[in-house]
Amino acid sequence: MENTNEMQLIFDSRSSNESFARVTVAAFMTSLNPTVEEVSDVKTAVSEAVTNAIIHGYENEVKDITIRCRTEGKTLYLEVEDKGKGMENVEQAMEPLFTTKPELDRSGMGFSFMEAFMDHLEVVSTPGEGTVVKMEKIIGKGRKIWTTQSL
C-alpha cells in the first residue's frame, strides 16, 4: 500500500534496552517528518510502555518484548507487547497514581503519560498471557504551515 511502512522489533526485557527501543521507534517515525516535540512525545510513551512490561509484566525476568510500528499516511501506529503476567483490571491499572509496586517508588503515572502524549491509547491484557499497549499519534496536526501570505 502506498504511503505505509512497517517494522517489528523483538528485544530482551532488560532496562538497558528501554533507550534502544525509544531510539529505534524515533528513527522509524522520521519518514513522517515529525517535530522534535512529536518525537519526544512518542519516545516518552514508548519508554513508559516498555518499562511497564519489564517491571510489571515480567517482574524483571528476562523475556521478549515486541514492538510493532506502522505508519499510514501521517499516523504512527505503535504496539508494545509482553507475554508476562497480564492484568486483572486494566481500568484500575490505568487510573492516575495507581501502582502495584509502591515499594519501587513507582509513580503510577505511566498510562497517564501515554494517554497525554499520544492521540489514542488502548490496553488489552489477559491475566497469565500478557499485555498489548496500542497507541496512535497523528504527526503534523499541530504544525502551522508557513506560506508567503502568512508573513
GROMACS .gro file of C-alpha atoms in nm:
model
  151
    1MET     CA    1   0.000   0.000   0.000
    2GLU     CA    2   0.126   0.347  -0.089
    3ASN     CA    3   0.247   0.566   0.196
    4THR     CA    4   0.271   0.288   0.456
    5ASN     CA    5   0.568   0.132   0.630
    6GLU     CA    6   0.602  -0.134   0.899
    7MET     CA    7   0.864  -0.269   1.136
    8GLN     CA    8   0.884  -0.513   1.422
    9LEU     CA    9   1.144  -0.519   1.696
   10ILE     CA   10   1.189  -0.802   1.947
   11PHE     CA   11   1.430  -0.749   2.235
   12ASP     CA   12   1.510  -0.874   2.586
   13SER     CA   13   1.314  -0.721   2.874
   14ARG     CA   14   1.622  -0.558   3.026
   15SER     CA   15   1.602  -0.198   3.149
   16SER     CA   16   1.915  -0.124   2.945
   17ASN     CA   17   1.709  -0.190   2.628
   18GLU     CA   18   1.446   0.073   2.709
   19SER     CA   19   1.651   0.353   2.548
   20PHE     CA   20   1.725   0.127   2.249
   21ALA     CA   21   1.350   0.077   2.196
   22ARG     CA   22   1.284   0.452   2.222
   23VAL     CA   23   1.553   0.548   1.975
   24THR     CA   24   1.452   0.275   1.728
   25VAL     CA   25   1.089   0.395   1.721
   26ALA     CA   26   1.206   0.757   1.690
   27ALA     CA   27   1.425   0.664   1.392
   28PHE     CA   28   1.138   0.468   1.231
   29MET     CA   29   0.898   0.764   1.252
   30THR     CA   30   1.135   1.011   1.080
   31SER     CA   31   0.968   0.938   0.744
   32LEU     CA   32   0.665   1.129   0.879
   33ASN     CA   33   0.879   1.442   0.926
   34PRO     CA   34   0.781   1.487   1.294
   35THR     CA   35   0.866   1.788   1.507
   36VAL     CA   36   1.115   1.749   1.792
   37GLU     CA   37   0.818   1.766   2.032
   38GLU     CA   38   0.631   1.487   1.848
   39VAL     CA   39   0.940   1.264   1.859
   40SER     CA   40   0.980   1.340   2.230
   41ASP     CA   41   0.613   1.253   2.297
   42VAL     CA   42   0.644   0.916   2.121
   43LYS     CA   43   0.975   0.836   2.292
   44THR     CA   44   0.819   0.907   2.633
   45ALA     CA   45   0.518   0.684   2.557
   46VAL     CA   46   0.744   0.400   2.432
   47SER     CA   47   0.962   0.436   2.740
   48GLU     CA   48   0.662   0.409   2.974
   49ALA     CA   49   0.516   0.106   2.791
   50VAL     CA   50   0.849  -0.080   2.782
   51THR     CA   51   0.920  -0.002   3.148
   52ASN     CA   52   0.572  -0.134   3.241
   53ALA     CA   53   0.641  -0.458   3.052
   54ILE     CA   54   0.977  -0.505   3.229
   55ILE     CA   55   0.866  -0.417   3.582
   56HIS     CA   56   0.502  -0.529   3.591
   57GLY     CA   57   0.463  -0.777   3.304
   58TYR     CA   58   0.778  -0.978   3.361
   59GLU     CA   59   0.869  -0.862   3.713
   60ASN     CA   60   1.230  -0.824   3.596
   61GLU     CA   61   1.259  -1.172   3.442
   62VAL     CA   62   1.433  -1.154   3.104
   63LYS     CA   63   1.187  -1.245   2.828
   64ASP     CA   64   1.083  -1.097   2.492
   65ILE     CA   65   0.918  -0.759   2.441
   66THR     CA   66   0.783  -0.695   2.092
   67ILE     CA   67   0.729  -0.354   1.940
   68ARG     CA   68   0.532  -0.325   1.618
   69CYS     CA   69   0.520   0.007   1.434
   70ARG     CA   70   0.326   0.107   1.126
   71THR     CA   71   0.295   0.437   0.951
   72GLU     CA   72  -0.008   0.503   0.737
   73GLY     CA   73  -0.049   0.850   0.595
   74LYS     CA   74   0.056   1.083   0.878
   75THR     CA   75  -0.035   0.840   1.157
   76LEU     CA   76   0.207   0.632   1.359
   77TYR     CA   77   0.053   0.312   1.498
   78LEU     CA   78   0.252   0.153   1.778
   79GLU     CA   79   0.211  -0.167   1.979
   80VAL     CA   80   0.423  -0.276   2.275
   81GLU     CA   81   0.357  -0.638   2.372
   82ASP     CA   82   0.475  -0.863   2.651
   83LYS     CA   83   0.384  -1.224   2.728
   84GLY     CA   84   0.401  -1.160   3.101
   85LYS     CA   85   0.156  -1.193   3.385
   86GLY     CA   86  -0.112  -0.963   3.241
   87MET     CA   87  -0.358  -0.753   3.437
   88GLU     CA   88  -0.680  -0.848   3.612
   89ASN     CA   89  -0.820  -0.495   3.599
   90VAL     CA   90  -0.698  -0.274   3.313
   91GLU     CA   91  -0.925   0.018   3.413
   92GLN     CA   92  -0.778   0.026   3.763
   93ALA     CA   93  -0.422  -0.003   3.626
   94MET     CA   94  -0.488   0.297   3.401
   95GLU     CA   95  -0.601   0.522   3.687
   96PRO     CA   96  -0.353   0.802   3.761
   97LEU     CA   97  -0.129   0.726   4.061
   98PHE     CA   98  -0.233   0.358   4.076
   99THR     CA   99   0.068   0.130   4.116
  100THR     CA  100   0.117  -0.231   4.218
  101LYS     CA  101   0.479  -0.158   4.308
  102PRO     CA  102   0.482   0.135   4.554
  103GLU     CA  103   0.796  -0.007   4.717
  104LEU     CA  104   0.986   0.066   4.394
  105ASP     CA  105   0.888   0.435   4.403
  106ARG     CA  106   0.667   0.382   4.100
  107SER     CA  107   0.456   0.694   4.037
  108GLY     CA  108   0.161   0.514   3.881
  109MET     CA  109   0.159   0.770   3.600
  110GLY     CA  110   0.280   0.551   3.310
  111PHE     CA  111  -0.057   0.511   3.138
  112SER     CA  112  -0.146   0.876   3.212
  113PHE     CA  113   0.172   0.986   3.033
  114MET     CA  114   0.098   0.756   2.740
  115GLU     CA  115  -0.254   0.899   2.717
  116ALA     CA  116  -0.129   1.259   2.739
  117PHE     CA  117   0.144   1.222   2.477
  118MET     CA  118  -0.039   1.005   2.223
  119ASP     CA  119  -0.367   1.060   2.036
  120HIS     CA  120  -0.509   0.718   2.117
  121LEU     CA  121  -0.431   0.457   2.382
  122GLU     CA  122  -0.580   0.111   2.420
  123VAL     CA  123  -0.461  -0.157   2.659
  124VAL     CA  124  -0.552  -0.522   2.602
  125SER     CA  125  -0.447  -0.762   2.875
  126THR     CA  126  -0.519  -1.121   2.969
  127PRO     CA  127  -0.411  -1.249   3.312
  128GLY     CA  128  -0.140  -1.511   3.270
  129GLU     CA  129  -0.093  -1.433   2.899
  130GLY     CA  130   0.035  -1.078   2.871
  131THR     CA  131  -0.044  -0.725   2.767
  132VAL     CA  132  -0.054  -0.525   2.444
  133VAL     CA  133  -0.040  -0.146   2.466
  134LYS     CA  134  -0.173   0.005   2.142
  135MET     CA  135  -0.104   0.370   2.071
  136GLU     CA  136  -0.154   0.612   1.782
  137LYS     CA  137  -0.001   0.950   1.712
  138ILE     CA  138  -0.101   1.178   1.424
  139ILE     CA  139   0.210   1.361   1.309
  140GLY     CA  140   0.191   1.722   1.196
  141LYS     CA  141  -0.159   1.809   1.317
  142GLY     CA  142  -0.037   2.087   1.544
  143ARG     CA  143   0.210   2.230   1.296
  144LYS     CA  144   0.145   2.564   1.131
  145ILE     CA  145   0.247   2.565   0.767
  146TRP     CA  146   0.402   2.900   0.683
  147THR     CA  147   0.330   3.048   0.344
  148THR     CA  148   0.439   3.378   0.195
  149GLN     CA  149   0.089   3.507   0.267
  150SER     CA  150   0.122   3.442   0.642
  151LEU     CA  151   0.441   3.650   0.668
   0.00000   0.00000   0.00000
